[in-house]
Amino acid sequence: MAPTSTGPLLRDPLGKITEPVIVELKDGSTGTIYPIYSVDDVPESLLRFMHKEMNDEIERGNTYPIYDIFSQKDFADYWFFSFVAIMIKGENPGLQEDTNWESEFLGTYYVKPNYPGRCSHICNAGFVVNPRIRGQSIGTTLGKNYLNWAPILGYTYSVFNLVFETNVASSKIWDNLGFERIGYVKKAAVLKGYDEPIGVIIYGKDLV
């Protein structure tokens, strides 16, 4: 059953995340992670870029279970359902319409309830990083930020339902950040480039 609330129904947030966070990248440069509560707070050019990035990820067919690409509206409804973080190069450059997102966008993640109603304090997250920018540990940086911000939003536990066992980079991040492998489903995913269905790992972690 899909979640119907945009946050924990029976647990109040610890606060509202309003300020961006400056982070140091692997090469010593800086990035900024912005908290976003509504798609209306994102420039149209960035929304178009993120929409294309997600569709490209779907078409690669090896990290998300989604089969059909999104329209821009459907992407906005899916990604911006609840809370989103967006990471940009530089020290608080802002989200400007005329930005060259191919070079300045580093990555993004969403947070939303994994279950409805009485279990909505358990969250799920989805991540996309810029494939043009390698070697900066962007996924790890976003993962650490997720672990900081999700509890503030009122969540107490995180579940990643479908980490494909072929996605070694993703598993390495979650293993290193202290997530537990709480489940495994064999032959769960039909991925591009594989003759047989692939197993998926289910990850979980306490947030408080």
Short mmCIF file of C-alpha atoms in Angstrom, two decimals:
data_model
loop_
_atom_site.label_atom_id
_atom_site.label_comp_id
_atom_site.label_asym_id
_atom_site.label_seq_id
_atom_site.Cartn_x
_atom_site.Cartn_y
_atom_site.Cartn_z
CA MET A 1 0.00 0.00 0.00
CA ALA A 2 1.40 3.37 -1.00
CA PRO A 3 1.78 6.12 1.61
CA THR A 4 -0.97 8.74 1.66
CA SER A 5 0.59 11.21 4.11
CA THR A 6 3.60 13.33 3.18
CA GLY A 7 5.28 12.73 6.53
CA PRO A 8 4.92 10.84 9.81
CA LEU A 9 1.22 10.88 10.68
CA LEU A 10 1.51 10.22 14.42
CA ARG A 11 4.90 11.73 15.19
CA ASP A 12 5.74 15.43 15.11
CA PRO A 13 8.89 16.65 13.34
CA LEU A 14 11.72 17.75 15.61
CA GLY A 15 11.88 20.98 13.64
CA LYS A 16 11.74 22.44 10.16
CA ILE A 17 14.85 22.24 8.02
CA THR A 18 15.23 25.69 6.50
CA GLU A 19 18.96 26.31 6.04
CA PRO A 20 21.20 24.76 3.39
CA VAL A 21 24.26 22.81 4.51
CA ILE A 22 27.74 23.43 3.11
CA VAL A 23 29.73 20.21 2.57
CA GLU A 24 33.29 19.48 1.50
CA LEU A 25 33.76 17.21 -1.50
CA LYS A 26 36.51 14.66 -1.91
CA ASP A 27 38.71 17.03 -3.94
CA GLY A 28 38.44 19.77 -1.32
CA SER A 29 35.87 21.83 -3.20
CA THR A 30 32.51 22.69 -1.66
CA GLY A 31 28.92 21.81 -2.34
CA THR A 32 25.62 22.97 -0.87
CA ILE A 33 22.64 20.79 0.02
CA TYR A 34 19.31 22.63 -0.11
CA PRO A 35 16.14 21.48 1.69
CA ILE A 36 13.09 21.60 -0.59
CA TYR A 37 9.49 21.18 0.54
CA SER A 38 7.70 21.98 -2.73
CA VAL A 39 8.41 21.66 -6.44
CA ASP A 40 7.36 25.31 -6.67
CA ASP A 41 10.64 26.20 -4.92
CA VAL A 42 12.70 24.73 -7.77
CA PRO A 43 13.54 26.67 -10.96
CA GLU A 44 11.82 25.30 -14.06
CA SER A 45 15.19 24.66 -15.70
CA LEU A 46 16.29 22.51 -12.75
CA LEU A 47 13.03 20.58 -12.74
CA ARG A 48 13.48 19.82 -16.45
CA PHE A 49 17.05 18.71 -15.83
CA MET A 50 16.15 16.47 -12.88
CA HIS A 51 13.28 14.98 -14.87
CA LYS A 52 15.67 14.06 -17.68
CA GLU A 53 18.25 12.66 -15.24
CA MET A 54 15.63 10.41 -13.67
CA ASN A 55 14.36 9.20 -17.02
CA ASP A 56 17.92 8.45 -18.11
CA GLU A 57 18.39 6.43 -14.92
CA ILE A 58 15.17 4.52 -15.60
CA GLU A 59 16.22 3.77 -19.17
CA ARG A 60 19.59 2.44 -18.01
CA GLY A 61 17.49 -0.17 -16.24
CA ASN A 62 19.83 -1.18 -13.43
CA THR A 63 19.08 0.89 -10.30
CA TYR A 64 15.33 1.63 -10.15
CA PRO A 65 12.44 -0.85 -10.53
CA ILE A 66 10.43 1.69 -12.55
CA TYR A 67 9.93 0.56 -16.16
CA ASP A 68 8.19 3.44 -17.95
CA ILE A 69 9.74 6.89 -18.08
CA PHE A 70 7.95 9.81 -16.42
CA SER A 71 6.20 12.80 -17.87
CA GLN A 72 7.49 15.94 -16.17
CA LYS A 73 4.30 16.24 -14.11
CA ASP A 74 4.45 12.62 -13.01
CA PHE A 75 8.11 13.01 -12.09
CA ALA A 76 7.34 16.12 -10.03
CA ASP A 77 4.52 14.30 -8.22
CA TYR A 78 6.76 11.30 -7.54
CA TRP A 79 10.01 13.00 -6.52
CA PHE A 80 8.56 16.03 -4.71
CA PHE A 81 5.81 14.12 -2.88
CA SER A 82 7.23 15.07 0.50
CA PHE A 83 10.75 16.35 1.20
CA VAL A 84 13.66 16.68 -1.22
CA ALA A 85 17.34 17.58 -0.86
CA ILE A 86 19.28 18.98 -3.82
CA MET A 87 23.07 19.26 -3.86
CA ILE A 88 24.77 21.91 -6.00
CA LYS A 89 28.42 22.82 -6.56
CA GLY A 90 29.80 25.77 -4.65
CA GLU A 91 29.21 27.54 -1.37
CA ASN A 92 25.53 28.47 -1.28
CA PRO A 93 25.22 29.65 -4.91
CA GLY A 94 21.41 29.48 -4.76
CA LEU A 95 19.09 27.74 -7.21
CA GLN A 96 19.14 30.03 -10.22
CA GLU A 97 17.14 29.58 -13.44
CA ASP A 98 20.12 30.27 -15.72
CA THR A 99 22.49 27.73 -14.11
CA ASN A 100 24.26 25.12 -16.25
CA TRP A 101 22.89 22.16 -14.32
CA GLU A 102 24.94 19.57 -16.22
CA SER A 103 28.07 20.86 -14.52
CA GLU A 104 26.65 22.35 -11.30
CA PHE A 105 24.06 19.77 -10.18
CA LEU A 106 25.64 17.08 -8.02
CA GLY A 107 22.72 14.99 -6.84
CA THR A 108 19.39 14.76 -5.07
CA TYR A 109 17.32 12.55 -2.83
CA TYR A 110 13.73 12.43 -1.64
CA VAL A 111 12.36 11.27 1.71
CA LYS A 112 8.83 9.97 2.11
CA PRO A 113 6.94 7.50 4.31
CA ASN A 114 7.60 3.91 3.32
CA TYR A 115 4.23 2.84 4.73
CA PRO A 116 0.93 4.65 5.35
CA GLY A 117 -0.80 5.72 8.53
CA ARG A 118 0.33 4.06 11.75
CA CYS A 119 3.64 3.05 10.19
CA SER A 120 4.38 6.33 8.42
CA HIS A 121 7.25 7.15 10.80
CA ILE A 122 9.29 4.61 8.82
CA CYS A 123 10.76 6.33 5.78
CA ASN A 124 12.20 5.48 2.42
CA ALA A 125 14.51 7.52 0.22
CA GLY A 126 15.53 7.58 -3.42
CA PHE A 127 18.81 8.98 -4.74
CA VAL A 128 20.09 10.25 -8.09
CA VAL A 129 23.62 11.56 -8.63
CA ASN A 130 25.09 13.33 -11.63
CA PRO A 131 26.80 10.58 -13.69
CA ARG A 132 29.10 13.17 -15.31
CA ILE A 133 30.83 13.89 -11.99
CA ARG A 134 32.75 10.93 -10.64
CA GLY A 135 35.09 10.33 -7.75
CA GLN A 136 33.61 12.89 -5.36
CA SER A 137 31.71 10.47 -3.05
CA ILE A 138 28.51 12.37 -3.79
CA GLY A 139 26.33 9.38 -2.92
CA THR A 140 28.00 8.99 0.47
CA THR A 141 27.71 12.71 1.19
CA LEU A 142 24.00 12.66 0.37
CA GLY A 143 23.56 9.50 2.43
CA LYS A 144 25.14 11.13 5.48
CA ASN A 145 22.94 14.18 5.04
CA TYR A 146 19.87 11.94 4.79
CA LEU A 147 20.77 10.37 8.14
CA ASN A 148 20.98 13.85 9.67
CA TRP A 149 17.81 15.29 8.18
CA ALA A 150 15.39 12.34 8.23
CA PRO A 151 15.12 12.26 12.06
CA ILE A 152 14.44 16.01 12.11
CA LEU A 153 11.52 15.34 9.76
CA GLY A 154 10.10 12.98 12.41
CA TYR A 155 11.18 9.61 11.05
CA THR A 156 12.54 6.94 13.39
CA TYR A 157 13.60 4.18 10.99
CA SER A 158 14.72 3.94 7.38
CA VAL A 159 13.99 1.13 4.94
CA PHE A 160 15.42 0.73 1.45
CA ASN A 161 13.18 -1.85 -0.16
CA LEU A 162 15.02 -2.68 -3.37
CA VAL A 163 18.79 -2.37 -3.57
CA PHE A 164 19.75 -4.61 -6.46
CA GLU A 165 22.61 -6.92 -5.54
CA THR A 166 24.36 -5.90 -8.76
CA ASN A 167 24.43 -2.27 -7.55
CA VAL A 168 27.69 -2.71 -5.66
CA ALA A 169 28.33 1.03 -5.28
CA SER A 170 24.99 1.54 -3.53
CA SER A 171 25.49 -1.44 -1.21
CA LYS A 172 28.95 -0.18 -0.29
CA ILE A 173 27.51 3.19 0.76
CA TRP A 174 24.79 1.70 2.96
CA ASP A 175 27.07 -0.92 4.48
CA ASN A 176 29.63 1.76 5.34
CA LEU A 177 26.97 4.05 6.83
CA GLY A 178 25.85 1.36 9.27
CA PHE A 179 22.69 0.06 7.59
CA GLU A 180 21.69 -3.53 8.34
CA ARG A 181 20.82 -6.06 5.67
CA ILE A 182 17.40 -6.95 7.05
CA GLY A 183 16.14 -8.98 4.11
CA TYR A 184 16.82 -10.51 0.73
CA VAL A 185 14.47 -11.41 -2.10
CA LYS A 186 15.92 -13.70 -4.72
CA LYS A 187 15.21 -13.25 -8.44
CA ALA A 188 13.24 -10.07 -7.75
CA ALA A 189 14.40 -7.74 -10.53
CA VAL A 190 14.56 -8.11 -14.30
CA LEU A 191 17.37 -5.73 -15.22
CA LYS A 192 18.92 -4.67 -18.50
CA GLY A 193 22.01 -6.64 -19.44
CA TYR A 194 21.22 -9.71 -17.34
CA ASP A 195 19.83 -13.00 -18.60
CA GLU A 196 18.37 -13.99 -15.23
CA PRO A 197 16.41 -12.04 -12.60
CA ILE A 198 18.56 -10.41 -9.94
CA GLY A 199 18.15 -10.61 -6.17
CA VAL A 200 17.49 -7.52 -4.07
CA ILE A 201 18.79 -6.54 -0.65
CA ILE A 202 16.51 -4.81 1.86
CA TYR A 203 18.35 -2.37 4.11
CA GLY A 204 17.20 -0.92 7.42
CA LYS A 205 18.58 1.49 10.00
CA ASP A 206 17.43 3.12 13.23
CA LEU A 207 17.38 6.90 12.93
CA VAL A 208 16.96 7.73 16.63
#
